[in-house]
């Protein structure tokens, strides 16, 4: 079964199609993920920081990389994706939206 090699800029799609050579639906079928959830992540422009660990592990298994390596690649793809959206007149992306979510940063508390 053939599929379009067109890759949009969303990091998960770009990784699955561009790096793994699979369609998103084939990947989801192989690892029993619901493809509508993955497309929902794309619609919501979900950050790679918030991806479920089991999804990242499946990407790692398929690509013979570690989960950390996959996360690094996805983060790079995400930066490229946001840079593309920032130049697109259809999107109004601000620099604030390019910053990783607070939940992914270590919070240091001052003790009195």
PDB file of N, CA and C in Angstrom:
ATOM      1  N   UNK A   1       0.841  -1.179   0.000  1.00  0.00           N
ATOM      2  CA  UNK A   1       0.000   0.000   0.000  1.00  0.00           C
ATOM      3  C   UNK A   1       0.882   1.237   0.000  1.00  0.00           C
ATOM      4  N   UNK A   2       0.640   2.126  -0.924  1.00  0.00           N
ATOM      5  CA  UNK A   2       1.460   3.326  -1.008  1.00  0.00           C
ATOM      6  C   UNK A   2       0.783   4.472  -0.264  1.00  0.00           C
ATOM      7  N   UNK A   3       1.576   5.455   0.096  1.00  0.00           N
ATOM      8  CA  UNK A   3       1.049   6.642   0.761  1.00  0.00           C
ATOM      9  C   UNK A   3       1.836   7.837   0.275  1.00  0.00           C
ATOM     10  N   UNK A   4       1.278   8.983   0.480  1.00  0.00           N
ATOM     11  CA  UNK A   4       1.933  10.204   0.053  1.00  0.00           C
ATOM     12  C   UNK A   4       3.158  10.473   0.917  1.00  0.00           C
ATOM     13  N   UNK A   5       4.245  10.796   0.290  1.00  0.00           N
ATOM     14  CA  UNK A   5       5.480  11.111   1.031  1.00  0.00           C
ATOM     15  C   UNK A   5       5.495  12.558   1.487  1.00  0.00           C
ATOM     16  N   UNK A   6       4.402  13.295   1.230  1.00  0.00           N
ATOM     17  CA  UNK A   6       4.318  14.680   1.676  1.00  0.00           C
ATOM     18  C   UNK A   6       4.370  14.725   3.197  1.00  0.00           C
ATOM     19  N   UNK A   7       5.221  15.568   3.706  1.00  0.00           N
ATOM     20  CA  UNK A   7       5.352  15.704   5.152  1.00  0.00           C
ATOM     21  C   UNK A   7       4.964  17.118   5.538  1.00  0.00           C
ATOM     22  N   UNK A   8       3.972  17.240   6.436  1.00  0.00           N
ATOM     23  CA  UNK A   8       3.669  18.574   6.926  1.00  0.00           C
ATOM     24  C   UNK A   8       4.664  18.912   8.023  1.00  0.00           C
ATOM     25  N   UNK A   9       4.578  20.098   8.549  1.00  0.00           N
ATOM     26  CA  UNK A   9       5.604  20.544   9.490  1.00  0.00           C
ATOM     27  C   UNK A   9       5.375  20.075  10.918  1.00  0.00           C
ATOM     28  N   UNK A  10       4.228  19.452  11.224  1.00  0.00           N
ATOM     29  CA  UNK A  10       3.984  19.004  12.596  1.00  0.00           C
ATOM     30  C   UNK A  10       5.018  17.932  12.961  1.00  0.00           C
ATOM     31  N   UNK A  11       5.715  18.055  14.106  1.00  0.00           N
ATOM     32  CA  UNK A  11       6.861  17.202  14.418  1.00  0.00           C
ATOM     33  C   UNK A  11       6.582  15.698  14.424  1.00  0.00           C
ATOM     34  N   UNK A  12       5.445  15.276  14.924  1.00  0.00           N
ATOM     35  CA  UNK A  12       5.164  13.833  14.979  1.00  0.00           C
ATOM     36  C   UNK A  12       4.992  13.282  13.571  1.00  0.00           C
ATOM     37  N   UNK A  13       4.230  13.994  12.761  1.00  0.00           N
ATOM     38  CA  UNK A  13       4.029  13.560  11.380  1.00  0.00           C
ATOM     39  C   UNK A  13       5.346  13.577  10.623  1.00  0.00           C
ATOM     40  N   UNK A  14       6.118  14.638  10.799  1.00  0.00           N
ATOM     41  CA  UNK A  14       7.405  14.745  10.119  1.00  0.00           C
ATOM     42  C   UNK A  14       8.332  13.603  10.523  1.00  0.00           C
ATOM     43  N   UNK A  15       8.327  13.233  11.793  1.00  0.00           N
ATOM     44  CA  UNK A  15       9.197  12.151  12.256  1.00  0.00           C
ATOM     45  C   UNK A  15       8.739  10.799  11.703  1.00  0.00           C
ATOM     46  N   UNK A  16       7.444  10.521  11.809  1.00  0.00           N
ATOM     47  CA  UNK A  16       6.952   9.214  11.371  1.00  0.00           C
ATOM     48  C   UNK A  16       7.124   9.032   9.867  1.00  0.00           C
ATOM     49  N   UNK A  17       6.728  10.037   9.097  1.00  0.00           N
ATOM     50  CA  UNK A  17       6.821   9.917   7.640  1.00  0.00           C
ATOM     51  C   UNK A  17       8.265  10.118   7.169  1.00  0.00           C
ATOM     52  N   UNK A  18       8.904  11.168   7.658  1.00  0.00           N
ATOM     53  CA  UNK A  18      10.233  11.507   7.177  1.00  0.00           C
ATOM     54  C   UNK A  18      11.348  10.608   7.675  1.00  0.00           C
ATOM     55  N   UNK A  19      11.297  10.207   8.940  1.00  0.00           N
ATOM     56  CA  UNK A  19      12.380   9.413   9.516  1.00  0.00           C
ATOM     57  C   UNK A  19      12.102   7.912   9.493  1.00  0.00           C
ATOM     58  N   UNK A  20      10.845   7.537   9.660  1.00  0.00           N
ATOM     59  CA  UNK A  20      10.517   6.111   9.718  1.00  0.00           C
ATOM     60  C   UNK A  20      10.034   5.558   8.381  1.00  0.00           C
ATOM     61  N   UNK A  21       9.601   6.425   7.486  1.00  0.00           N
ATOM     62  CA  UNK A  21       9.122   5.979   6.189  1.00  0.00           C
ATOM     63  C   UNK A  21       7.779   5.270   6.248  1.00  0.00           C
ATOM     64  N   UNK A  22       6.980   5.581   7.256  1.00  0.00           N
ATOM     65  CA  UNK A  22       5.652   4.994   7.417  1.00  0.00           C
ATOM     66  C   UNK A  22       4.610   6.096   7.346  1.00  0.00           C
ATOM     67  N   UNK A  23       3.393   5.705   7.010  1.00  0.00           N
ATOM     68  CA  UNK A  23       2.304   6.666   7.160  1.00  0.00           C
ATOM     69  C   UNK A  23       1.917   6.677   8.635  1.00  0.00           C
ATOM     70  N   UNK A  24       1.298   7.740   9.080  1.00  0.00           N
ATOM     71  CA  UNK A  24       0.880   7.836  10.480  1.00  0.00           C
ATOM     72  C   UNK A  24      -0.121   6.731  10.800  1.00  0.00           C
ATOM     73  N   UNK A  25      -1.036   6.449   9.871  1.00  0.00           N
ATOM     74  CA  UNK A  25      -2.024   5.396  10.133  1.00  0.00           C
ATOM     75  C   UNK A  25      -1.363   4.021  10.222  1.00  0.00           C
ATOM     76  N   UNK A  26      -0.331   3.750   9.404  1.00  0.00           N
ATOM     77  CA  UNK A  26       0.382   2.472   9.501  1.00  0.00           C
ATOM     78  C   UNK A  26       1.111   2.349  10.837  1.00  0.00           C
ATOM     79  N   UNK A  27       1.756   3.434  11.268  1.00  0.00           N
ATOM     80  CA  UNK A  27       2.443   3.417  12.554  1.00  0.00           C
ATOM     81  C   UNK A  27       1.447   3.168  13.683  1.00  0.00           C
ATOM     82  N   UNK A  28       0.337   3.889  13.640  1.00  0.00           N
ATOM     83  CA  UNK A  28      -0.684   3.736  14.686  1.00  0.00           C
ATOM     84  C   UNK A  28      -1.261   2.325  14.689  1.00  0.00           C
ATOM     85  N   UNK A  29      -1.499   1.776  13.521  1.00  0.00           N
ATOM     86  CA  UNK A  29      -2.024   0.415  13.436  1.00  0.00           C
ATOM     87  C   UNK A  29      -1.016  -0.590  13.998  1.00  0.00           C
ATOM     88  N   UNK A  30       0.257  -0.394  13.689  1.00  0.00           N
ATOM     89  CA  UNK A  30       1.310  -1.308  14.149  1.00  0.00           C
ATOM     90  C   UNK A  30       1.393  -1.339  15.673  1.00  0.00           C
ATOM     91  N   UNK A  31       1.239  -0.171  16.308  1.00  0.00           N
ATOM     92  CA  UNK A  31       1.406  -0.079  17.759  1.00  0.00           C
ATOM     93  C   UNK A  31       0.097   0.149  18.506  1.00  0.00           C
ATOM     94  N   UNK A  32      -1.014  -0.026  17.801  1.00  0.00           N
ATOM     95  CA  UNK A  32      -2.350   0.039  18.395  1.00  0.00           C
ATOM     96  C   UNK A  32      -2.667   1.384  19.054  1.00  0.00           C
ATOM     97  N   UNK A  33      -2.286   2.459  18.370  1.00  0.00           N
ATOM     98  CA  UNK A  33      -2.682   3.801  18.779  1.00  0.00           C
ATOM     99  C   UNK A  33      -3.844   4.231  17.895  1.00  0.00           C
ATOM    100  N   UNK A  34      -4.712   5.032  18.435  1.00  0.00           N
ATOM    101  CA  UNK A  34      -5.836   5.550  17.666  1.00  0.00           C
ATOM    102  C   UNK A  34      -5.341   6.716  16.807  1.00  0.00           C
ATOM    103  N   UNK A  35      -5.411   6.594  15.472  1.00  0.00           N
ATOM    104  CA  UNK A  35      -4.913   7.678  14.616  1.00  0.00           C
ATOM    105  C   UNK A  35      -5.661   8.995  14.810  1.00  0.00           C
ATOM    106  N   UNK A  36      -6.899   8.931  15.278  1.00  0.00           N
ATOM    107  CA  UNK A  36      -7.629  10.186  15.501  1.00  0.00           C
ATOM    108  C   UNK A  36      -7.049  10.958  16.683  1.00  0.00           C
ATOM    109  N   UNK A  37      -6.463  10.234  17.646  1.00  0.00           N
ATOM    110  CA  UNK A  37      -5.814  10.918  18.767  1.00  0.00           C
ATOM    111  C   UNK A  37      -4.576  11.663  18.276  1.00  0.00           C
ATOM    112  N   UNK A  38      -3.792  10.997  17.434  1.00  0.00           N
ATOM    113  CA  UNK A  38      -2.591  11.633  16.896  1.00  0.00           C
ATOM    114  C   UNK A  38      -2.970  12.851  16.054  1.00  0.00           C
ATOM    115  N   UNK A  39      -4.015  12.735  15.237  1.00  0.00           N
ATOM    116  CA  UNK A  39      -4.433  13.903  14.450  1.00  0.00           C
ATOM    117  C   UNK A  39      -4.998  14.994  15.355  1.00  0.00           C
ATOM    118  N   UNK A  40      -5.587  14.606  16.489  1.00  0.00           N
ATOM    119  CA  UNK A  40      -6.058  15.589  17.471  1.00  0.00           C
ATOM    120  C   UNK A  40      -4.909  16.348  18.096  1.00  0.00           C
ATOM    121  N   UNK A  41      -3.795  15.643  18.335  1.00  0.00           N
ATOM    122  CA  UNK A  41      -2.600  16.321  18.855  1.00  0.00           C
ATOM    123  C   UNK A  41      -2.143  17.371  17.860  1.00  0.00           C
ATOM    124  N   UNK A  42      -2.189  17.019  16.576  1.00  0.00           N
ATOM    125  CA  UNK A  42      -1.763  17.955  15.544  1.00  0.00           C
ATOM    126  C   UNK A  42      -2.703  19.152  15.485  1.00  0.00           C
ATOM    127  N   UNK A  43      -3.987  18.903  15.526  1.00  0.00           N
ATOM    128  CA  UNK A  43      -4.963  19.981  15.478  1.00  0.00           C
ATOM    129  C   UNK A  43      -4.779  20.934  16.655  1.00  0.00           C
ATOM    130  N   UNK A  44      -4.491  20.368  17.825  1.00  0.00           N
ATOM    131  CA  UNK A  44      -4.289  21.188  19.028  1.00  0.00           C
ATOM    132  C   UNK A  44      -2.878  21.749  19.108  1.00  0.00           C
ATOM    133  N   UNK A  45      -2.014  21.382  18.143  1.00  0.00           N
ATOM    134  CA  UNK A  45      -0.614  21.804  18.140  1.00  0.00           C
ATOM    135  C   UNK A  45       0.065  21.419  19.448  1.00  0.00           C
ATOM    136  N   UNK A  46      -0.178  20.188  19.878  1.00  0.00           N
ATOM    137  CA  UNK A  46       0.338  19.685  21.147  1.00  0.00           C
ATOM    138  C   UNK A  46       1.863  19.609  21.122  1.00  0.00           C
ATOM    139  N   UNK A  47       2.481  20.043  22.194  1.00  0.00           N
ATOM    140  CA  UNK A  47       3.935  20.049  22.301  1.00  0.00           C
ATOM    141  C   UNK A  47       4.477  18.634  22.453  1.00  0.00           C
ATOM    142  N   UNK A  48       5.694  18.423  21.963  1.00  0.00           N
ATOM    143  CA  UNK A  48       6.323  17.110  22.114  1.00  0.00           C
ATOM    144  C   UNK A  48       6.646  16.819  23.578  1.00  0.00           C
ATOM    145  N   UNK A  49       6.692  17.852  24.415  1.00  0.00           N
ATOM    146  CA  UNK A  49       6.928  17.641  25.845  1.00  0.00           C
ATOM    147  C   UNK A  49       5.773  16.896  26.498  1.00  0.00           C
ATOM    148  N   UNK A  50       4.596  16.993  25.910  1.00  0.00           N
ATOM    149  CA  UNK A  50       3.416  16.397  26.530  1.00  0.00           C
ATOM    150  C   UNK A  50       3.014  15.056  25.921  1.00  0.00           C
ATOM    151  N   UNK A  51       3.841  14.497  25.060  1.00  0.00           N
ATOM    152  CA  UNK A  51       3.508  13.203  24.458  1.00  0.00           C
ATOM    153  C   UNK A  51       3.601  12.090  25.494  1.00  0.00           C
ATOM    154  N   UNK A  52       2.712  11.107  25.411  1.00  0.00           N
ATOM    155  CA  UNK A  52       2.789   9.972  26.335  1.00  0.00           C
ATOM    156  C   UNK A  52       4.101   9.201  26.150  1.00  0.00           C
ATOM    157  N   UNK A  53       4.649   8.733  27.247  1.00  0.00           N
ATOM    158  CA  UNK A  53       5.928   8.018  27.207  1.00  0.00           C
ATOM    159  C   UNK A  53       5.853   6.769  26.341  1.00  0.00           C
ATOM    160  N   UNK A  54       4.729   6.059  26.376  1.00  0.00           N
ATOM    161  CA  UNK A  54       4.629   4.843  25.571  1.00  0.00           C
ATOM    162  C   UNK A  54       4.634   5.159  24.077  1.00  0.00           C
ATOM    163  N   UNK A  55       4.114   6.308  23.688  1.00  0.00           N
ATOM    164  CA  UNK A  55       4.151   6.701  22.280  1.00  0.00           C
ATOM    165  C   UNK A  55       5.591   6.982  21.854  1.00  0.00           C
ATOM    166  N   UNK A  56       6.324   7.704  22.683  1.00  0.00           N
ATOM    167  CA  UNK A  56       7.730   8.014  22.379  1.00  0.00           C
ATOM    168  C   UNK A  56       8.553   6.723  22.351  1.00  0.00           C
ATOM    169  N   UNK A  57       8.270   5.793  23.251  1.00  0.00           N
ATOM    170  CA  UNK A  57       8.977   4.510  23.261  1.00  0.00           C
ATOM    171  C   UNK A  57       8.742   3.734  21.969  1.00  0.00           C
ATOM    172  N   UNK A  58       7.518   3.759  21.462  1.00  0.00           N
ATOM    173  CA  UNK A  58       7.219   3.073  20.204  1.00  0.00           C
ATOM    174  C   UNK A  58       7.953   3.729  19.040  1.00  0.00           C
ATOM    175  N   UNK A  59       8.039   5.062  19.051  1.00  0.00           N
ATOM    176  CA  UNK A  59       8.836   5.747  18.028  1.00  0.00           C
ATOM    177  C   UNK A  59      10.297   5.316  18.119  1.00  0.00           C
ATOM    178  N   UNK A  60      10.803   5.185  19.349  1.00  0.00           N
ATOM    179  CA  UNK A  60      12.195   4.791  19.562  1.00  0.00           C
ATOM    180  C   UNK A  60      12.441   3.364  19.084  1.00  0.00           C
ATOM    181  N   UNK A  61      11.527   2.460  19.398  1.00  0.00           N
ATOM    182  CA  UNK A  61      11.679   1.060  18.982  1.00  0.00           C
ATOM    183  C   UNK A  61      11.715   0.954  17.463  1.00  0.00           C
ATOM    184  N   UNK A  62      10.818   1.675  16.813  1.00  0.00           N
ATOM    185  CA  UNK A  62      10.735   1.613  15.353  1.00  0.00           C
ATOM    186  C   UNK A  62      11.983   2.180  14.688  1.00  0.00           C
ATOM    187  N   UNK A  63      12.588   3.173  15.294  1.00  0.00           N
ATOM    188  CA  UNK A  63      13.743   3.836  14.680  1.00  0.00           C
ATOM    189  C   UNK A  63      15.084   3.344  15.208  1.00  0.00           C
ATOM    190  N   UNK A  64      15.081   2.363  16.108  1.00  0.00           N
ATOM    191  CA  UNK A  64      16.328   1.856  16.714  1.00  0.00           C
ATOM    192  C   UNK A  64      17.132   2.969  17.390  1.00  0.00           C
ATOM    193  N   UNK A  65      16.426   3.856  18.054  1.00  0.00           N
ATOM    194  CA  UNK A  65      17.059   4.927  18.823  1.00  0.00           C
ATOM    195  C   UNK A  65      16.547   4.854  20.256  1.00  0.00           C
ATOM    196  N   UNK A  66      17.181   5.607  21.136  1.00  0.00           N
ATOM    197  CA  UNK A  66      16.674   5.680  22.502  1.00  0.00           C
ATOM    198  C   UNK A  66      15.540   6.698  22.549  1.00  0.00           C
ATOM    199  N   UNK A  67      14.746   6.619  23.594  1.00  0.00           N
ATOM    200  CA  UNK A  67      13.650   7.576  23.752  1.00  0.00           C
ATOM    201  C   UNK A  67      14.187   8.999  23.871  1.00  0.00           C
ATOM    202  N   UNK A  68      15.335   9.163  24.538  1.00  0.00           N
ATOM    203  CA  UNK A  68      15.929  10.502  24.655  1.00  0.00           C
ATOM    204  C   UNK A  68      16.362  11.040  23.300  1.00  0.00           C
ATOM    205  N   UNK A  69      16.916  10.175  22.453  1.00  0.00           N
ATOM    206  CA  UNK A  69      17.308  10.612  21.113  1.00  0.00           C
ATOM    207  C   UNK A  69      16.084  11.034  20.303  1.00  0.00           C
ATOM    208  N   UNK A  70      15.011  10.262  20.420  1.00  0.00           N
ATOM    209  CA  UNK A  70      13.775  10.592  19.707  1.00  0.00           C
ATOM    210  C   UNK A  70      13.219  11.922  20.210  1.00  0.00           C
ATOM    211  N   UNK A  71      13.231  12.128  21.532  1.00  0.00           N
ATOM    212  CA  UNK A  71      12.737  13.400  22.075  1.00  0.00           C
ATOM    213  C   UNK A  71      13.553  14.586  21.561  1.00  0.00           C
ATOM    214  N   UNK A  72      14.863  14.414  21.471  1.00  0.00           N
ATOM    215  CA  UNK A  72      15.724  15.491  20.950  1.00  0.00           C
ATOM    216  C   UNK A  72      15.384  15.807  19.493  1.00  0.00           C
ATOM    217  N   UNK A  73      15.192  14.773  18.690  1.00  0.00           N
ATOM    218  CA  UNK A  73      14.835  14.978  17.284  1.00  0.00           C
ATOM    219  C   UNK A  73      13.469  15.649  17.187  1.00  0.00           C
ATOM    220  N   UNK A  74      12.507  15.169  17.988  1.00  0.00           N
ATOM    221  CA  UNK A  74      11.165  15.764  17.972  1.00  0.00           C
ATOM    222  C   UNK A  74      11.208  17.228  18.403  1.00  0.00           C
ATOM    223  N   UNK A  75      12.046  17.538  19.388  1.00  0.00           N
ATOM    224  CA  UNK A  75      12.165  18.929  19.851  1.00  0.00           C
ATOM    225  C   UNK A  75      12.728  19.821  18.743  1.00  0.00           C
ATOM    226  N   UNK A  76      13.717  19.321  18.014  1.00  0.00           N
ATOM    227  CA  UNK A  76      14.270  20.071  16.887  1.00  0.00           C
ATOM    228  C   UNK A  76      13.197  20.272  15.809  1.00  0.00           C
ATOM    229  N   UNK A  77      12.468  19.215  15.501  1.00  0.00           N
ATOM    230  CA  UNK A  77      11.383  19.324  14.525  1.00  0.00           C
ATOM    231  C   UNK A  77      10.310  20.298  14.998  1.00  0.00           C
ATOM    232  N   UNK A  78      10.050  20.309  16.313  1.00  0.00           N
ATOM    233  CA  UNK A  78       9.055  21.229  16.860  1.00  0.00           C
ATOM    234  C   UNK A  78       9.505  22.683  16.707  1.00  0.00           C
ATOM    235  N   UNK A  79      10.781  22.943  16.961  1.00  0.00           N
ATOM    236  CA  UNK A  79      11.303  24.305  16.780  1.00  0.00           C
ATOM    237  C   UNK A  79      11.151  24.745  15.331  1.00  0.00           C
ATOM    238  N   UNK A  80      11.451  23.835  14.397  1.00  0.00           N
ATOM    239  CA  UNK A  80      11.298  24.148  12.979  1.00  0.00           C
ATOM    240  C   UNK A  80       9.822  24.379  12.631  1.00  0.00           C
ATOM    241  N   UNK A  81       8.959  23.577  13.228  1.00  0.00           N
ATOM    242  CA  UNK A  81       7.521  23.699  12.997  1.00  0.00           C
ATOM    243  C   UNK A  81       7.018  25.071  13.463  1.00  0.00           C
ATOM    244  N   UNK A  82       7.403  25.489  14.672  1.00  0.00           N
ATOM    245  CA  UNK A  82       6.967  26.783  15.176  1.00  0.00           C
ATOM    246  C   UNK A  82       7.577  27.933  14.379  1.00  0.00           C
ATOM    247  N   UNK A  83       8.804  27.756  13.911  1.00  0.00           N
ATOM    248  CA  UNK A  83       9.408  28.788  13.069  1.00  0.00           C
ATOM    249  C   UNK A  83       8.628  28.927  11.766  1.00  0.00           C
ATOM    250  N   UNK A  84       8.201  27.804  11.207  1.00  0.00           N
ATOM    251  CA  UNK A  84       7.386  27.838   9.998  1.00  0.00           C
ATOM    252  C   UNK A  84       6.049  28.534  10.272  1.00  0.00           C
ATOM    253  N   UNK A  85       5.396  28.167  11.380  1.00  0.00           N
ATOM    254  CA  UNK A  85       4.106  28.783  11.702  1.00  0.00           C
ATOM    255  C   UNK A  85       4.246  30.277  11.945  1.00  0.00           C
ATOM    256  N   UNK A  86       5.372  30.690  12.521  1.00  0.00           N
ATOM    257  CA  UNK A  86       5.588  32.107  12.808  1.00  0.00           C
ATOM    258  C   UNK A  86       5.693  32.924  11.521  1.00  0.00           C
ATOM    259  N   UNK A  87       6.125  32.303  10.428  1.00  0.00           N
ATOM    260  CA  UNK A  87       6.259  33.027   9.163  1.00  0.00           C
ATOM    261  C   UNK A  87       4.995  32.945   8.324  1.00  0.00           C
ATOM    262  N   UNK A  88       4.075  32.093   8.721  1.00  0.00           N
ATOM    263  CA  UNK A  88       2.845  31.910   7.963  1.00  0.00           C
ATOM    264  C   UNK A  88       1.838  32.999   8.346  1.00  0.00           C
ATOM    265  N   UNK A  89       1.304  33.721   7.370  1.00  0.00           N
ATOM    266  CA  UNK A  89       0.345  34.790   7.697  1.00  0.00           C
ATOM    267  C   UNK A  89      -0.962  34.250   8.279  1.00  0.00           C
ATOM    268  N   UNK A  90      -1.232  32.970   8.084  1.00  0.00           N
ATOM    269  CA  UNK A  90      -2.476  32.395   8.599  1.00  0.00           C
ATOM    270  C   UNK A  90      -2.406  32.146  10.103  1.00  0.00           C
ATOM    271  N   UNK A  91      -1.220  32.195  10.680  1.00  0.00           N
ATOM    272  CA  UNK A  91      -1.038  31.917  12.102  1.00  0.00           C
ATOM    273  C   UNK A  91      -0.498  33.156  12.785  1.00  0.00           C
ATOM    274  N   UNK A  92      -0.857  33.333  14.014  1.00  0.00           N
ATOM    275  CA  UNK A  92      -0.334  34.440  14.807  1.00  0.00           C
ATOM    276  C   UNK A  92       0.401  33.834  16.002  1.00  0.00           C
ATOM    277  N   UNK A  93       1.611  33.343  15.772  1.00  0.00           N
ATOM    278  CA  UNK A  93       2.409  32.700  16.808  1.00  0.00           C
ATOM    279  C   UNK A  93       3.344  33.740  17.412  1.00  0.00           C
ATOM    280  N   UNK A  94       3.353  33.828  18.722  1.00  0.00           N
ATOM    281  CA  UNK A  94       4.230  34.767  19.405  1.00  0.00           C
ATOM    282  C   UNK A  94       5.420  34.026  20.000  1.00  0.00           C
ATOM    283  N   UNK A  95       6.443  34.764  20.379  1.00  0.00           N
ATOM    284  CA  UNK A  95       7.611  34.143  21.003  1.00  0.00           C
ATOM    285  C   UNK A  95       7.247  33.421  22.286  1.00  0.00           C
ATOM    286  N   UNK A  96       6.239  33.914  23.002  1.00  0.00           N
ATOM    287  CA  UNK A  96       5.792  33.271  24.231  1.00  0.00           C
ATOM    288  C   UNK A  96       5.381  31.826  23.972  1.00  0.00           C
ATOM    289  N   UNK A  97       4.766  31.548  22.826  1.00  0.00           N
ATOM    290  CA  UNK A  97       4.306  30.202  22.507  1.00  0.00           C
ATOM    291  C   UNK A  97       5.449  29.267  22.132  1.00  0.00           C
ATOM    292  N   UNK A  98       6.615  29.802  21.845  1.00  0.00           N
ATOM    293  CA  UNK A  98       7.764  28.975  21.493  1.00  0.00           C
ATOM    294  C   UNK A  98       8.499  28.448  22.718  1.00  0.00           C
ATOM    295  N   UNK A  99       8.179  28.968  23.886  1.00  0.00           N
ATOM    296  CA  UNK A  99       8.833  28.553  25.123  1.00  0.00           C
ATOM    297  C   UNK A  99       8.215  27.238  25.583  1.00  0.00           C
ATOM    298  N   UNK A 100       9.036  26.259  26.040  1.00  0.00           N
ATOM    299  CA  UNK A 100       8.479  25.002  26.537  1.00  0.00           C
ATOM    300  C   UNK A 100       7.510  25.251  27.690  1.00  0.00           C
ATOM    301  N   UNK A 101       6.530  24.376  27.859  1.00  0.00           N
ATOM    302  CA  UNK A 101       5.573  24.560  28.949  1.00  0.00           C
ATOM    303  C   UNK A 101       6.262  24.525  30.305  1.00  0.00           C
ATOM    304  N   UNK A 102       5.678  25.228  31.259  1.00  0.00           N
ATOM    305  CA  UNK A 102       6.257  25.320  32.595  1.00  0.00           C
ATOM    306  C   UNK A 102       6.436  23.943  33.216  1.00  0.00           C
ATOM    307  N   UNK A 103       5.528  23.033  32.943  1.00  0.00           N
ATOM    308  CA  UNK A 103       5.605  21.694  33.534  1.00  0.00           C
ATOM    309  C   UNK A 103       6.855  20.937  33.117  1.00  0.00           C
ATOM    310  N   UNK A 104       7.501  21.349  32.008  1.00  0.00           N
ATOM    311  CA  UNK A 104       8.708  20.661  31.565  1.00  0.00           C
ATOM    312  C   UNK A 104       9.977  21.284  32.125  1.00  0.00           C
ATOM    313  N   UNK A 105       9.838  22.397  32.835  1.00  0.00           N
ATOM    314  CA  UNK A 105      10.999  23.060  33.426  1.00  0.00           C
ATOM    315  C   UNK A 105      11.094  22.697  34.899  1.00  0.00           C
ATOM    316  N   UNK A 106      12.302  22.667  35.388  1.00  0.00           N
ATOM    317  CA  UNK A 106      12.499  22.445  36.825  1.00  0.00           C
ATOM    318  C   UNK A 106      12.221  23.746  37.564  1.00  0.00           C
ATOM    319  N   UNK A 107      11.409  23.652  38.589  1.00  0.00           N
ATOM    320  CA  UNK A 107      11.066  24.827  39.379  1.00  0.00           C
ATOM    321  C   UNK A 107      11.906  24.806  40.659  1.00  0.00           C
ATOM    322  N   UNK A 108      12.596  25.899  40.893  1.00  0.00           N
ATOM    323  CA  UNK A 108      13.401  26.007  42.096  1.00  0.00           C
ATOM    324  C   UNK A 108      12.656  26.865  43.094  1.00  0.00           C
ATOM    325  N   UNK A 109      12.545  26.377  44.300  1.00  0.00           N
ATOM    326  CA  UNK A 109      11.858  27.136  45.340  1.00  0.00           C
ATOM    327  C   UNK A 109      12.861  27.698  46.323  1.00  0.00           C
ATOM    328  N   UNK A 110      12.592  28.905  46.714  1.00  0.00           N
ATOM    329  CA  UNK A 110      13.441  29.523  47.729  1.00  0.00           C
ATOM    330  C   UNK A 110      12.899  29.175  49.096  1.00  0.00           C
ATOM    331  N   UNK A 111      13.781  28.762  49.951  1.00  0.00           N
ATOM    332  CA  UNK A 111      13.345  28.435  51.315  1.00  0.00           C
ATOM    333  C   UNK A 111      13.692  29.618  52.217  1.00  0.00           C
ATOM    334  N   UNK A 112      12.739  29.974  53.052  1.00  0.00           N
ATOM    335  CA  UNK A 112      12.928  31.130  53.923  1.00  0.00           C
ATOM    336  C   UNK A 112      13.588  30.723  55.213  1.00  0.00           C
TER     337      UNK A 112
END
